[in-house]
């Protein structure tokens, strides 16, 4: 069974970490927040979000906690851990280096070339 | 931390999987609800919103699967489901499951027990620092492979001249009366020099170790005690120091408490270790000391052997007047070898037996598994046709085999733990008994053997599955294909192997049984019924001189003989039928041994005339000892019939003279009579014995033997009263002569029983094996047999055909087994008494018995075949 992929591999975890670094959220909230933060560019489906959360739990980047929502309903919230914050920093730095490099390649022109 | 977290999450998903699922479900449901809510808030109609949300988010089950994948426990869950499947299918076939697990479990349990004993006793190093550098030093004779002890002369020469040991110490084992408070108790003691504990590197937890100054003649006597004794009797390690222990009437000051349980100290189970003081020797003997040395780093055993031999050569001429055996060599032997002794030999017997049983067990379960697998060929074929991959199909029998092996392994571990716990009961004389346990290596052995047997058991079904059991048509009517013939050959080979393994076991058990019955028939030479004995030890301090000792012994014999119920009484230094303590060397005056040759040896027993009456030993020639045979009269002895026959066959031994104990300056000893044979060296040994008059040199330790009409309990009470009437501080050791005889037979009885039970297990397994094979063959050849019957074969003929097939295998197996047994013939002979390892009667009867069992096992499938209805059989397709 393969889960549907919709982002660069590994980038979903980075975005989730970023979202959780601002506040603890439940799964639906994370999806909404990513939609909103990305200006509706990314639509994260349950099918990829929850497996990703499970993987991140295993790595110890986040931890679960059952809480009561503002509407008085029980929901599983996810909190970023200290390890998760460290991971966010390294992945952010790596992403910026990589995307800078990709941008550099995409904008590259051969000087004096005209073909 | 991350790996730990990972494991925790996986374990959570795996272990509390019901709760895990519930929570995931709740989370996903919440997600949908929230999505619907949001859409309604934005103005959508509720029903439409619900539909849209469902469509957007996809199936909850699928998401659940994705998340479960992400937990990383799927392979494990698959394995668990395979295990569950295996357990289910085993439950459907309980006879196979129980038989396989029980048979393998027994084999593994026996294997683990012997492995644990073997490993702890023979393989693992002694529990001392760098124990491989420890040696025992003793005298080794050319004629005799067992190691003798050292004399004070040897010990002092070694201490002064040796250049190979870092430390060298001496120990003399013995017993002492511990008196003072309460009932006097006779306890084992090890008298040691300071070097003994230094060589072993065993220190003290309180007080101080022994020092060389403690060994000087005028130093106050001191003693070390074990922690255990200090706790039990002296109020703990701290309180013990400075207390006084009275040993054989001499006060010893406790100066230290040993840091170790002394059960572990080589060869001795003593809790009290007084200092050993050597007096200046006047002759080369007696030999009563054990030397313990720690080799210097880098010094080889060979170098030490040369050094010790050189010392022996240097002192030989100095003491030649009292010791003429030039073949004697002072020799170091690895300490481990002297402790373990010939345990290796009997352990090897058990190890071989157990390995055979384990092999038979595996072979048998393999046959059972084969029969079972062929019954499931159709099922496998259907599964293959429905698209199950070969690997998947092969995994099922493999997992099943491993499950059987695993459960059997657990059973085996339990059995091994039980039998090791009761080890002291069935192997009381085992050296290093307390070190034996189910350690990590034994557990690893069981796990390994269990997995291996699981693999072996599942090997051929797995191979069949891998080769492609998928050809459904081939299995429809049991036509005999090439593959079938191959597996039939394999099955037959397995049955042959079983019989080949069972026969040597059965033969061994038969021979041991014969040997044991012969041993029971041995005439011990004395009448044990109604004879009881007490051992009395006189403390040296109060009975220093021979006159006091003689007075005590004479009074004791007189009073004991006169007490009611007693019909005869006497004193002796040794009790039959085994474990004689004093074996003396002698040289015959009229036929001396050649120069430099070892002198003859015989058990040397010091007795009063009453001893012969008490045990019913007849005087056959010459005269009995009289009151004049004492003190300074010329020394005389009585000899046994065997002794007389050995040295003076066809002539009279009476009047012959000898030099006893190598004492060439002493007056010659004269043989004055010949008495009946009594066994002192064991029932299987010769009846040689030499008796000297008790009064000639009254010993400190002797047994009072009386023949009584009282029950043993009452007789012992009367004897205790008699002894305490003479001296109230003497500890006694009580024994009936019947119990001594019984003890001499328990060892052989025990090994007969053990090998016998192995053999019966192996025979049962072989019978089961041939029964299973024939049952399978009859089922498989159902149609063929039906055709034969239809063509006119009678039921008798059919039954003969089936039974004959089975018996042929049994006969071939037994023949191979006989061959195997004959290879081990010489080795087997060492364990036997009064019966030859190639005894034709035993061989014939065990072979016949085995074939008879095989025949019985063949009859049921034979009859089943004869009763096949040809119409049904042929129409079955």
PDB file of C-alpha atoms in Angstrom, chain B residues 10 12 270 330 356 434 440 449 516-517 596 639 657 731 786-787:
ATOM      1  CA  UNK B  10       6.084   0.664  17.615  1.00  0.00           C
ATOM      2  CA  UNK B  12       2.459   0.865  21.573  1.00  0.00           C
ATOM      3  CA  UNK B 270      35.299 -27.729  54.508  1.00  0.00           C
ATOM      4  CA  UNK B 330      56.638 -35.533  41.560  1.00  0.00           C
ATOM      5  CA  UNK B 356      21.296 -39.890  20.222  1.00  0.00           C
ATOM      6  CA  UNK B 434      27.192 -25.989  43.080  1.00  0.00           C
ATOM      7  CA  UNK B 440      23.378 -18.001  29.480  1.00  0.00           C
ATOM      8  CA  UNK B 449      18.876 -26.370  19.191  1.00  0.00           C
ATOM      9  CA  UNK B 516      24.248 -54.349  37.572  1.00  0.00           C
ATOM     10  CA  UNK B 517      22.597 -57.692  38.273  1.00  0.00           C
ATOM     11  CA  UNK B 596      63.488 -49.880  41.060  1.00  0.00           C
ATOM     12  CA  UNK B 639      45.622 -62.141  54.591  1.00  0.00           C
ATOM     13  CA  UNK B 657      57.227 -62.786  55.544  1.00  0.00           C
ATOM     14  CA  UNK B 731      31.128 -37.176  67.884  1.00  0.00           C
ATOM     15  CA  UNK B 786      -7.478 -52.038  -3.780  1.00  0.00           C
ATOM     16  CA  UNK B 787      -6.457 -53.105  -7.290  1.00  0.00           C
TER      17      UNK B 787
END
